[in-house]
PDB file of C-alpha atoms in Angstrom:
ATOM      1  CA  UNK A1278     -23.728 -13.842  21.658  1.00  0.00           C
ATOM      2  CA  UNK A1279     -21.405 -11.677  23.493  1.00  0.00           C
ATOM      3  CA  UNK A1280     -17.472 -10.988  23.220  1.00  0.00           C
ATOM      4  CA  UNK A1281     -15.908 -14.074  24.808  1.00  0.00           C
ATOM      5  CA  UNK A1282     -12.277 -13.031  24.631  1.00  0.00           C
ATOM      6  CA  UNK A1283     -11.093  -9.555  24.325  1.00  0.00           C
ATOM      7  CA  UNK A1284      -7.587  -8.879  23.029  1.00  0.00           C
ATOM      8  CA  UNK A1285      -6.286  -5.749  24.772  1.00  0.00           C
ATOM      9  CA  UNK A1286      -6.555  -2.611  22.759  1.00  0.00           C
ATOM     10  CA  UNK A1287      -2.591  -1.653  23.812  1.00  0.00           C
ATOM     11  CA  UNK A1288      -1.859  -4.793  22.132  1.00  0.00           C
ATOM     12  CA  UNK A1289      -2.824  -3.831  18.764  1.00  0.00           C
ATOM     13  CA  UNK A1290       0.336  -2.079  17.761  1.00  0.00           C
ATOM     14  CA  UNK A1291       2.810  -2.503  15.061  1.00  0.00           C
ATOM     15  CA  UNK A1292       3.089  -4.160  11.871  1.00  0.00           C
ATOM     16  CA  UNK A1293       0.683  -6.933  10.734  1.00  0.00           C
ATOM     17  CA  UNK A1294       0.729  -8.778   8.107  1.00  0.00           C
ATOM     18  CA  UNK A1295      -2.004  -9.306   5.596  1.00  0.00           C
ATOM     19  CA  UNK A1296      -0.678 -12.648   4.174  1.00  0.00           C
ATOM     20  CA  UNK A1297      -0.837 -13.755   0.743  1.00  0.00           C
ATOM     21  CA  UNK A1298      -2.573 -17.186   0.180  1.00  0.00           C
ATOM     22  CA  UNK A1299      -0.072 -19.585  -1.480  1.00  0.00           C
ATOM     23  CA  UNK A1300      -1.098 -22.240  -3.973  1.00  0.00           C
ATOM     24  CA  UNK A1301       0.621 -25.001  -5.454  1.00  0.00           C
ATOM     25  CA  UNK A1302      -0.804 -26.723  -8.814  1.00  0.00           C
ATOM     26  CA  UNK A1303      -4.389 -25.300  -7.765  1.00  0.00           C
ATOM     27  CA  UNK A1304      -4.191 -26.225  -3.983  1.00  0.00           C
ATOM     28  CA  UNK A1305      -3.771 -24.400  -0.874  1.00  0.00           C
ATOM     29  CA  UNK A1306       0.054 -24.618   0.199  1.00  0.00           C
ATOM     30  CA  UNK A1307       0.353 -25.517   3.585  1.00  0.00           C
ATOM     31  CA  UNK A1308       4.242 -25.509   3.711  1.00  0.00           C
ATOM     32  CA  UNK A1309       4.679 -22.326   1.753  1.00  0.00           C
ATOM     33  CA  UNK A1310       2.398 -20.599   4.159  1.00  0.00           C
ATOM     34  CA  UNK A1311       4.398 -21.783   7.152  1.00  0.00           C
ATOM     35  CA  UNK A1312       7.804 -20.327   5.610  1.00  0.00           C
ATOM     36  CA  UNK A1313       6.215 -17.096   5.034  1.00  0.00           C
ATOM     37  CA  UNK A1314       4.991 -16.888   8.560  1.00  0.00           C
ATOM     38  CA  UNK A1315       8.235 -17.952   9.603  1.00  0.00           C
ATOM     39  CA  UNK A1316      10.610 -15.488   7.612  1.00  0.00           C
ATOM     40  CA  UNK A1317       8.158 -12.401   8.571  1.00  0.00           C
ATOM     41  CA  UNK A1318       7.732 -13.530  12.250  1.00  0.00           C
ATOM     42  CA  UNK A1319      10.477 -12.058  13.543  1.00  0.00           C
ATOM     43  CA  UNK A1320       9.735  -8.126  12.875  1.00  0.00           C
ATOM     44  CA  UNK A1321       5.945  -8.413  13.405  1.00  0.00           C
ATOM     45  CA  UNK A1322       2.912  -8.357  15.495  1.00  0.00           C
ATOM     46  CA  UNK A1323       0.939 -10.650  13.868  1.00  0.00           C
ATOM     47  CA  UNK A1324      -0.718 -12.112  11.020  1.00  0.00           C
ATOM     48  CA  UNK A1325      -4.011 -11.211   8.896  1.00  0.00           C
ATOM     49  CA  UNK A1326      -4.852 -14.143   6.674  1.00  0.00           C
ATOM     50  CA  UNK A1327      -7.583 -13.860   4.077  1.00  0.00           C
ATOM     51  CA  UNK A1328      -7.936 -10.308   3.859  1.00  0.00           C
ATOM     52  CA  UNK A1329      -7.840  -9.087   0.096  1.00  0.00           C
ATOM     53  CA  UNK A1330      -3.911  -9.993  -0.241  1.00  0.00           C
ATOM     54  CA  UNK A1331      -4.657 -13.388   0.697  1.00  0.00           C
ATOM     55  CA  UNK A1332      -7.393 -13.596  -2.021  1.00  0.00           C
ATOM     56  CA  UNK A1333      -9.927 -13.559   0.884  1.00  0.00           C
ATOM     57  CA  UNK A1334     -13.121 -12.949  -1.050  1.00  0.00           C
ATOM     58  CA  UNK A1335     -13.053 -15.540  -3.922  1.00  0.00           C
ATOM     59  CA  UNK A1336     -11.360 -18.427  -2.119  1.00  0.00           C
ATOM     60  CA  UNK A1337     -13.929 -21.315  -0.940  1.00  0.00           C
ATOM     61  CA  UNK A1338     -14.714 -21.364   2.811  1.00  0.00           C
ATOM     62  CA  UNK A1339     -12.879 -24.453   3.278  1.00  0.00           C
ATOM     63  CA  UNK A1340      -9.893 -23.265   1.890  1.00  0.00           C
ATOM     64  CA  UNK A1341     -10.272 -20.286   3.981  1.00  0.00           C
ATOM     65  CA  UNK A1342     -10.401 -22.796   7.100  1.00  0.00           C
ATOM     66  CA  UNK A1343      -7.155 -24.460   5.634  1.00  0.00           C
ATOM     67  CA  UNK A1344      -5.421 -21.076   5.818  1.00  0.00           C
ATOM     68  CA  UNK A1345      -6.753 -19.867   9.209  1.00  0.00           C
ATOM     69  CA  UNK A1346      -5.867 -22.916  10.977  1.00  0.00           C
ATOM     70  CA  UNK A1347      -2.583 -22.819   9.348  1.00  0.00           C
ATOM     71  CA  UNK A1348      -1.772 -19.650  10.258  1.00  0.00           C
ATOM     72  CA  UNK A1349      -3.065 -20.259  14.058  1.00  0.00           C
ATOM     73  CA  UNK A1350      -1.001 -23.354  14.253  1.00  0.00           C
ATOM     74  CA  UNK A1351       2.406 -21.985  13.191  1.00  0.00           C
ATOM     75  CA  UNK A1352       2.728 -18.606  15.087  1.00  0.00           C
ATOM     76  CA  UNK A1353       1.542 -17.729  18.686  1.00  0.00           C
ATOM     77  CA  UNK A1354       1.636 -14.216  17.789  1.00  0.00           C
ATOM     78  CA  UNK A1355      -1.697 -12.155  17.569  1.00  0.00           C
ATOM     79  CA  UNK A1356      -3.597 -13.919  14.366  1.00  0.00           C
ATOM     80  CA  UNK A1357      -6.564 -11.832  13.436  1.00  0.00           C
ATOM     81  CA  UNK A1358      -8.945 -13.534  10.472  1.00  0.00           C
ATOM     82  CA  UNK A1359      -9.874 -11.863   7.607  1.00  0.00           C
ATOM     83  CA  UNK A1360     -13.807 -12.526   6.784  1.00  0.00           C
ATOM     84  CA  UNK A1361     -14.868 -10.857   3.560  1.00  0.00           C
ATOM     85  CA  UNK A1362     -18.300 -12.610   2.776  1.00  0.00           C
ATOM     86  CA  UNK A1363     -21.277 -10.418   1.040  1.00  0.00           C
ATOM     87  CA  UNK A1364     -23.669 -11.679   3.546  1.00  0.00           C
ATOM     88  CA  UNK A1365     -23.844 -11.353   7.308  1.00  0.00           C
ATOM     89  CA  UNK A1366     -24.888 -14.762   7.955  1.00  0.00           C
ATOM     90  CA  UNK A1367     -21.512 -15.888   6.085  1.00  0.00           C
ATOM     91  CA  UNK A1368     -19.479 -13.425   7.956  1.00  0.00           C
ATOM     92  CA  UNK A1369     -20.800 -14.693  11.118  1.00  0.00           C
ATOM     93  CA  UNK A1370     -20.160 -18.027  10.312  1.00  0.00           C
ATOM     94  CA  UNK A1371     -16.524 -17.754   9.647  1.00  0.00           C
ATOM     95  CA  UNK A1372     -16.070 -15.458  12.437  1.00  0.00           C
ATOM     96  CA  UNK A1373     -17.289 -18.275  14.768  1.00  0.00           C
ATOM     97  CA  UNK A1374     -15.463 -20.565  12.913  1.00  0.00           C
ATOM     98  CA  UNK A1375     -12.217 -18.017  13.775  1.00  0.00           C
ATOM     99  CA  UNK A1376     -13.331 -18.537  17.465  1.00  0.00           C
ATOM    100  CA  UNK A1377     -12.967 -22.424  17.683  1.00  0.00           C
ATOM    101  CA  UNK A1378      -9.940 -22.407  15.715  1.00  0.00           C
ATOM    102  CA  UNK A1379      -8.186 -19.982  18.211  1.00  0.00           C
ATOM    103  CA  UNK A1380      -7.903 -16.542  16.435  1.00  0.00           C
ATOM    104  CA  UNK A1381      -7.478 -13.618  18.195  1.00  0.00           C
ATOM    105  CA  UNK A1382      -9.747 -11.405  16.364  1.00  0.00           C
ATOM    106  CA  UNK A1383     -11.174 -10.880  12.808  1.00  0.00           C
ATOM    107  CA  UNK A1384     -11.090  -8.020  10.647  1.00  0.00           C
ATOM    108  CA  UNK A1385     -14.246  -7.366   8.560  1.00  0.00           C
ATOM    109  CA  UNK A1386     -14.685  -4.690   5.564  1.00  0.00           C
ATOM    110  CA  UNK A1387     -17.016  -2.013   5.913  1.00  0.00           C
ATOM    111  CA  UNK A1388     -19.828  -3.127   3.569  1.00  0.00           C
ATOM    112  CA  UNK A1389     -22.050  -0.433   2.362  1.00  0.00           C
ATOM    113  CA  UNK A1390     -21.117   3.514   1.559  1.00  0.00           C
ATOM    114  CA  UNK A1391     -24.083   4.400   3.562  1.00  0.00           C
ATOM    115  CA  UNK A1392     -22.658   4.990   7.129  1.00  0.00           C
ATOM    116  CA  UNK A1393     -25.816   4.378   9.295  1.00  0.00           C
ATOM    117  CA  UNK A1394     -26.154   0.990   7.537  1.00  0.00           C
ATOM    118  CA  UNK A1395     -22.734   0.348   8.493  1.00  0.00           C
ATOM    119  CA  UNK A1396     -22.930   0.937  11.727  1.00  0.00           C
ATOM    120  CA  UNK A1397     -26.049  -0.784  12.115  1.00  0.00           C
ATOM    121  CA  UNK A1398     -24.140  -3.991  10.297  1.00  0.00           C
ATOM    122  CA  UNK A1399     -21.407  -3.909  12.739  1.00  0.00           C
ATOM    123  CA  UNK A1400     -23.856  -3.193  15.537  1.00  0.00           C
ATOM    124  CA  UNK A1401     -25.591  -6.642  14.229  1.00  0.00           C
ATOM    125  CA  UNK A1402     -22.180  -8.195  13.909  1.00  0.00           C
ATOM    126  CA  UNK A1403     -20.949  -7.581  17.232  1.00  0.00           C
ATOM    127  CA  UNK A1404     -24.285  -9.289  18.907  1.00  0.00           C
ATOM    128  CA  UNK A1405     -23.799 -12.368  16.991  1.00  0.00           C
ATOM    129  CA  UNK A1406     -19.550 -13.299  16.910  1.00  0.00           C
ATOM    130  CA  UNK A1407     -17.534 -14.377  19.740  1.00  0.00           C
ATOM    131  CA  UNK A1408     -14.282 -12.292  18.681  1.00  0.00           C
ATOM    132  CA  UNK A1409     -13.516  -8.933  18.690  1.00  0.00           C
ATOM    133  CA  UNK A1410     -13.536  -6.874  15.551  1.00  0.00           C
ATOM    134  CA  UNK A1411     -10.971  -4.893  13.445  1.00  0.00           C
ATOM    135  CA  UNK A1412     -12.929  -2.965  11.056  1.00  0.00           C
ATOM    136  CA  UNK A1413     -11.342  -2.620   7.601  1.00  0.00           C
ATOM    137  CA  UNK A1414     -12.109   0.871   6.181  1.00  0.00           C
ATOM    138  CA  UNK A1415     -11.899   0.167   2.236  1.00  0.00           C
ATOM    139  CA  UNK A1416     -11.623   2.345  -0.914  1.00  0.00           C
ATOM    140  CA  UNK A1417     -15.162   1.418  -2.077  1.00  0.00           C
ATOM    141  CA  UNK A1418     -16.865   1.228   1.464  1.00  0.00           C
ATOM    142  CA  UNK A1419     -15.801   3.309   4.200  1.00  0.00           C
ATOM    143  CA  UNK A1420     -16.622   5.349   6.999  1.00  0.00           C
ATOM    144  CA  UNK A1421     -16.081   9.233   6.347  1.00  0.00           C
ATOM    145  CA  UNK A1422     -17.115  10.934   9.141  1.00  0.00           C
ATOM    146  CA  UNK A1423     -15.567  11.312  12.665  1.00  0.00           C
ATOM    147  CA  UNK A1424     -19.117  11.233  13.990  1.00  0.00           C
ATOM    148  CA  UNK A1425     -19.493   8.045  12.485  1.00  0.00           C
ATOM    149  CA  UNK A1426     -16.357   6.992  14.168  1.00  0.00           C
ATOM    150  CA  UNK A1427     -17.309   8.073  17.688  1.00  0.00           C
ATOM    151  CA  UNK A1428     -20.496   5.999  17.501  1.00  0.00           C
ATOM    152  CA  UNK A1429     -18.249   3.217  15.976  1.00  0.00           C
ATOM    153  CA  UNK A1430     -16.377   3.375  19.141  1.00  0.00           C
ATOM    154  CA  UNK A1431     -19.301   3.018  21.405  1.00  0.00           C
ATOM    155  CA  UNK A1432     -19.288  -0.393  19.891  1.00  0.00           C
ATOM    156  CA  UNK A1433     -17.248  -2.394  22.553  1.00  0.00           C
ATOM    157  CA  UNK A1434     -16.571  -5.420  20.332  1.00  0.00           C
ATOM    158  CA  UNK A1435     -14.700  -3.197  17.595  1.00  0.00           C
ATOM    159  CA  UNK A1436     -10.970  -3.065  19.037  1.00  0.00           C
ATOM    160  CA  UNK A1437      -9.299  -1.540  15.645  1.00  0.00           C
ATOM    161  CA  UNK A1438      -9.347  -0.111  12.003  1.00  0.00           C
ATOM    162  CA  UNK A1439      -7.619  -0.533   9.137  1.00  0.00           C
ATOM    163  CA  UNK A1440      -8.049   2.333   7.357  1.00  0.00           C
ATOM    164  CA  UNK A1441      -7.134   1.751   3.411  1.00  0.00           C
ATOM    165  CA  UNK A1442      -9.740   4.781   2.387  1.00  0.00           C
ATOM    166  CA  UNK A1443      -7.113   7.068   1.336  1.00  0.00           C
ATOM    167  CA  UNK A1444      -9.405   9.812   3.137  1.00  0.00           C
ATOM    168  CA  UNK A1445      -6.119  11.620   4.745  1.00  0.00           C
ATOM    169  CA  UNK A1446      -8.084  14.042   6.341  1.00  0.00           C
ATOM    170  CA  UNK A1447     -10.069  11.599   8.395  1.00  0.00           C
ATOM    171  CA  UNK A1448      -6.999   9.576   9.234  1.00  0.00           C
ATOM    172  CA  UNK A1449      -5.427  12.206  10.806  1.00  0.00           C
ATOM    173  CA  UNK A1450      -8.166  12.969  12.752  1.00  0.00           C
ATOM    174  CA  UNK A1451      -8.429   9.417  14.045  1.00  0.00           C
ATOM    175  CA  UNK A1452      -4.613   9.608  15.124  1.00  0.00           C
ATOM    176  CA  UNK A1453      -5.260  12.927  16.468  1.00  0.00           C
ATOM    177  CA  UNK A1454      -8.214  11.261  18.903  1.00  0.00           C
ATOM    178  CA  UNK A1455      -5.616   8.646  19.753  1.00  0.00           C
ATOM    179  CA  UNK A1456      -3.133  10.981  21.033  1.00  0.00           C
ATOM    180  CA  UNK A1457      -5.856  13.203  22.863  1.00  0.00           C
ATOM    181  CA  UNK A1458      -7.467   9.296  24.560  1.00  0.00           C
ATOM    182  CA  UNK A1459     -10.531  10.203  22.713  1.00  0.00           C
ATOM    183  CA  UNK A1460     -10.681   7.462  20.384  1.00  0.00           C
ATOM    184  CA  UNK A1461     -10.452   3.729  22.000  1.00  0.00           C
ATOM    185  CA  UNK A1462      -9.507   1.538  19.291  1.00  0.00           C
ATOM    186  CA  UNK A1463      -6.518   1.214  17.395  1.00  0.00           C
ATOM    187  CA  UNK A1464      -5.782   3.029  14.358  1.00  0.00           C
ATOM    188  CA  UNK A1465      -3.601   1.377  11.628  1.00  0.00           C
ATOM    189  CA  UNK A1466      -2.632   2.724   7.947  1.00  0.00           C
ATOM    190  CA  UNK A1467      -3.481  -0.007   5.060  1.00  0.00           C
ATOM    191  CA  UNK A1468      -1.452   1.920   2.163  1.00  0.00           C
ATOM    192  CA  UNK A1469       2.202   1.642   1.540  1.00  0.00           C
ATOM    193  CA  UNK A1470       2.095   5.153  -0.328  1.00  0.00           C
ATOM    194  CA  UNK A1471       0.434   6.354   3.097  1.00  0.00           C
ATOM    195  CA  UNK A1472       2.578   5.213   5.957  1.00  0.00           C
ATOM    196  CA  UNK A1473       4.399   8.293   6.529  1.00  0.00           C
ATOM    197  CA  UNK A1474       1.767   8.735   9.412  1.00  0.00           C
ATOM    198  CA  UNK A1475       0.633  11.259  11.842  1.00  0.00           C
ATOM    199  CA  UNK A1476       1.665  10.940  15.549  1.00  0.00           C
ATOM    200  CA  UNK A1477      -1.152   8.667  17.456  1.00  0.00           C
ATOM    201  CA  UNK A1478      -0.987   5.857  14.418  1.00  0.00           C
ATOM    202  CA  UNK A1479      -0.998   2.671  16.208  1.00  0.00           C
ATOM    203  CA  UNK A1480       0.735   0.748  13.040  1.00  0.00           C
ATOM    204  CA  UNK A1481       0.859  -0.518   9.747  1.00  0.00           C
ATOM    205  CA  UNK A1482      -1.550  -3.575   8.121  1.00  0.00           C
ATOM    206  CA  UNK A1483       0.389  -3.661   4.934  1.00  0.00           C
ATOM    207  CA  UNK A1484       0.739  -6.111   1.939  1.00  0.00           C
ATOM    208  CA  UNK A1485       4.809  -4.811   1.360  1.00  0.00           C
ATOM    209  CA  UNK A1486       5.166  -6.745   5.249  1.00  0.00           C
ATOM    210  CA  UNK A1487       4.904  -9.905   3.443  1.00  0.00           C
ATOM    211  CA  UNK A1488       8.271  -9.202   1.556  1.00  0.00           C
ATOM    212  CA  UNK A1489       9.598  -6.600   3.256  1.00  0.00           C
ATOM    213  CA  UNK A1490       8.623  -6.914   6.852  1.00  0.00           C
ATOM    214  CA  UNK A1491      12.139  -5.237   8.039  1.00  0.00           C
ATOM    215  CA  UNK A1492      11.388  -2.055   5.971  1.00  0.00           C
ATOM    216  CA  UNK A1493       8.132  -1.903   7.223  1.00  0.00           C
ATOM    217  CA  UNK A1494       8.999  -2.233  11.190  1.00  0.00           C
ATOM    218  CA  UNK A1495      11.757   0.177  10.549  1.00  0.00           C
ATOM    219  CA  UNK A1496       8.841   2.913   9.116  1.00  0.00           C
ATOM    220  CA  UNK A1497       6.816   2.518  11.959  1.00  0.00           C
ATOM    221  CA  UNK A1498       9.345   2.515  14.625  1.00  0.00           C
ATOM    222  CA  UNK A1499      11.074   5.773  13.169  1.00  0.00           C
ATOM    223  CA  UNK A1500       8.128   7.484  10.664  1.00  0.00           C
ATOM    224  CA  UNK A1501      10.943   9.333   9.180  1.00  0.00           C
ATOM    225  CA  UNK A1502      10.637  10.998   4.899  1.00  0.00           C
ATOM    226  CA  UNK A1503      14.185   8.905   4.289  1.00  0.00           C
ATOM    227  CA  UNK A1504      12.289   5.457   5.117  1.00  0.00           C
ATOM    228  CA  UNK A1505       9.183   6.556   3.406  1.00  0.00           C
ATOM    229  CA  UNK A1506      11.419   7.273   0.134  1.00  0.00           C
ATOM    230  CA  UNK A1507      12.535   3.677   0.110  1.00  0.00           C
ATOM    231  CA  UNK A1508       8.834   2.279   0.605  1.00  0.00           C
ATOM    232  CA  UNK A1509       7.675   4.736  -2.132  1.00  0.00           C
ATOM    233  CA  UNK A1510      10.280   3.814  -4.321  1.00  0.00           C
ATOM    234  CA  UNK A1511       9.039  -0.162  -3.879  1.00  0.00           C
ATOM    235  CA  UNK A1512       5.548   0.523  -4.002  1.00  0.00           C
ATOM    236  CA  UNK A1513       6.306   1.372  -7.923  1.00  0.00           C
ATOM    237  CA  UNK A1514       9.021  -1.389  -8.416  1.00  0.00           C
ATOM    238  CA  UNK A1515       6.700  -4.239  -6.857  1.00  0.00           C
ATOM    239  CA  UNK A1516       3.539  -2.779  -8.649  1.00  0.00           C
ATOM    240  CA  UNK A1517       1.732  -2.366  -5.071  1.00  0.00           C
ATOM    241  CA  UNK A1518      -1.071   0.187  -7.016  1.00  0.00           C
ATOM    242  CA  UNK A1519      -1.685  -2.579  -9.562  1.00  0.00           C
ATOM    243  CA  UNK A1520      -2.773  -6.339  -8.885  1.00  0.00           C
ATOM    244  CA  UNK A1521      -0.033  -6.286  -6.183  1.00  0.00           C
ATOM    245  CA  UNK A1522      -0.846  -9.681  -4.738  1.00  0.00           C
ATOM    246  CA  UNK A1523       0.168 -11.700  -7.383  1.00  0.00           C
ATOM    247  CA  UNK A1524       3.318  -9.139  -7.421  1.00  0.00           C
ATOM    248  CA  UNK A1525       4.058 -10.091  -3.973  1.00  0.00           C
ATOM    249  CA  UNK A1526       3.931 -13.802  -4.712  1.00  0.00           C
ATOM    250  CA  UNK A1527       6.171 -13.373  -7.479  1.00  0.00           C
ATOM    251  CA  UNK A1528       8.791 -11.701  -5.628  1.00  0.00           C
ATOM    252  CA  UNK A1529       8.158 -14.396  -2.834  1.00  0.00           C
ATOM    253  CA  UNK A1530       8.373 -17.104  -5.341  1.00  0.00           C
ATOM    254  CA  UNK A1531      11.869 -15.967  -6.613  1.00  0.00           C
ATOM    255  CA  UNK A1532      13.283 -15.519  -3.158  1.00  0.00           C
ATOM    256  CA  UNK A1533      12.056 -19.459  -2.615  1.00  0.00           C
ATOM    257  CA  UNK A1534       9.816 -18.441   0.188  1.00  0.00           C
ATOM    258  CA  UNK A1535       7.215 -19.687  -1.504  1.00  0.00           C
ATOM    259  CA  UNK A1536       6.607 -22.102  -4.277  1.00  0.00           C
ATOM    260  CA  UNK A1537       4.522 -20.823  -6.683  1.00  0.00           C
ATOM    261  CA  UNK A1538       3.043 -17.260  -7.791  1.00  0.00           C
ATOM    262  CA  UNK A1539      -0.086 -18.892  -8.709  1.00  0.00           C
ATOM    263  CA  UNK A1540      -3.586 -17.129  -8.021  1.00  0.00           C
ATOM    264  CA  UNK A1541      -6.491 -19.001  -6.483  1.00  0.00           C
ATOM    265  CA  UNK A1542      -7.387 -21.896  -9.055  1.00  0.00           C
ATOM    266  CA  UNK A1543     -11.013 -21.191 -10.322  1.00  0.00           C
ATOM    267  CA  UNK A1544     -11.658 -24.774  -9.289  1.00  0.00           C
ATOM    268  CA  UNK A1545     -11.579 -23.986  -5.683  1.00  0.00           C
ATOM    269  CA  UNK A1546     -13.553 -20.476  -5.771  1.00  0.00           C
ATOM    270  CA  UNK A1547     -16.960 -20.721  -3.871  1.00  0.00           C
ATOM    271  CA  UNK A1548     -19.919 -21.055  -5.982  1.00  0.00           C
TER     272      UNK A1548
END
């Protein structure tokens, strides 16, 4: 299936919130998600529901759909649906459901450590889904070479990469390619402790934006050591190197933005 909606690459810049998924007494809590979107919206460019911070790999397909529909309903900003499934058939199914819901793109993790296999995966995915794709370069599986990035950008469906690989050299190379106009798609940093970025970085997709969207935006706009020091302090205080999404939910609950800090209930995890 050819891409039916091309989101302009220039539109992918700024802060995108990888939304936590609020639950209340074991059920998805749409009112809390609405409040979270309203709280963060003034400072951000868009939202990514159901990624790692949203427990996207363990929520059921039905809950995934509820969350994505809720996010789309409550904002006119860009919504990039996170799709974290092990099988490509399941990724295709949810990606095309995201298209029907009205999302602007999907974000999909690199599924293999082998770059050749991962490149083929994204070619196969692009041929079967109706939305542009943002690649999620993770700590576990990631593209590691400029050669692979250059081959990846030949895939017209790819419009961005969130880099959480902590490969500082490759990230700097991608940013330099953006400056030199030799990399077509947008480059985002995905780790709070690496937000002090080289020129060419298009923005940040970080969990901290759930609780500190204004500070994250300030970091993107100013990119200074002073602002970065504030973020590093919060990285430790908020336990962002640990079970971060529970810590963030606790903070949001304390601030009365969401009702509960609970995790995905076992009863609604996929079988």
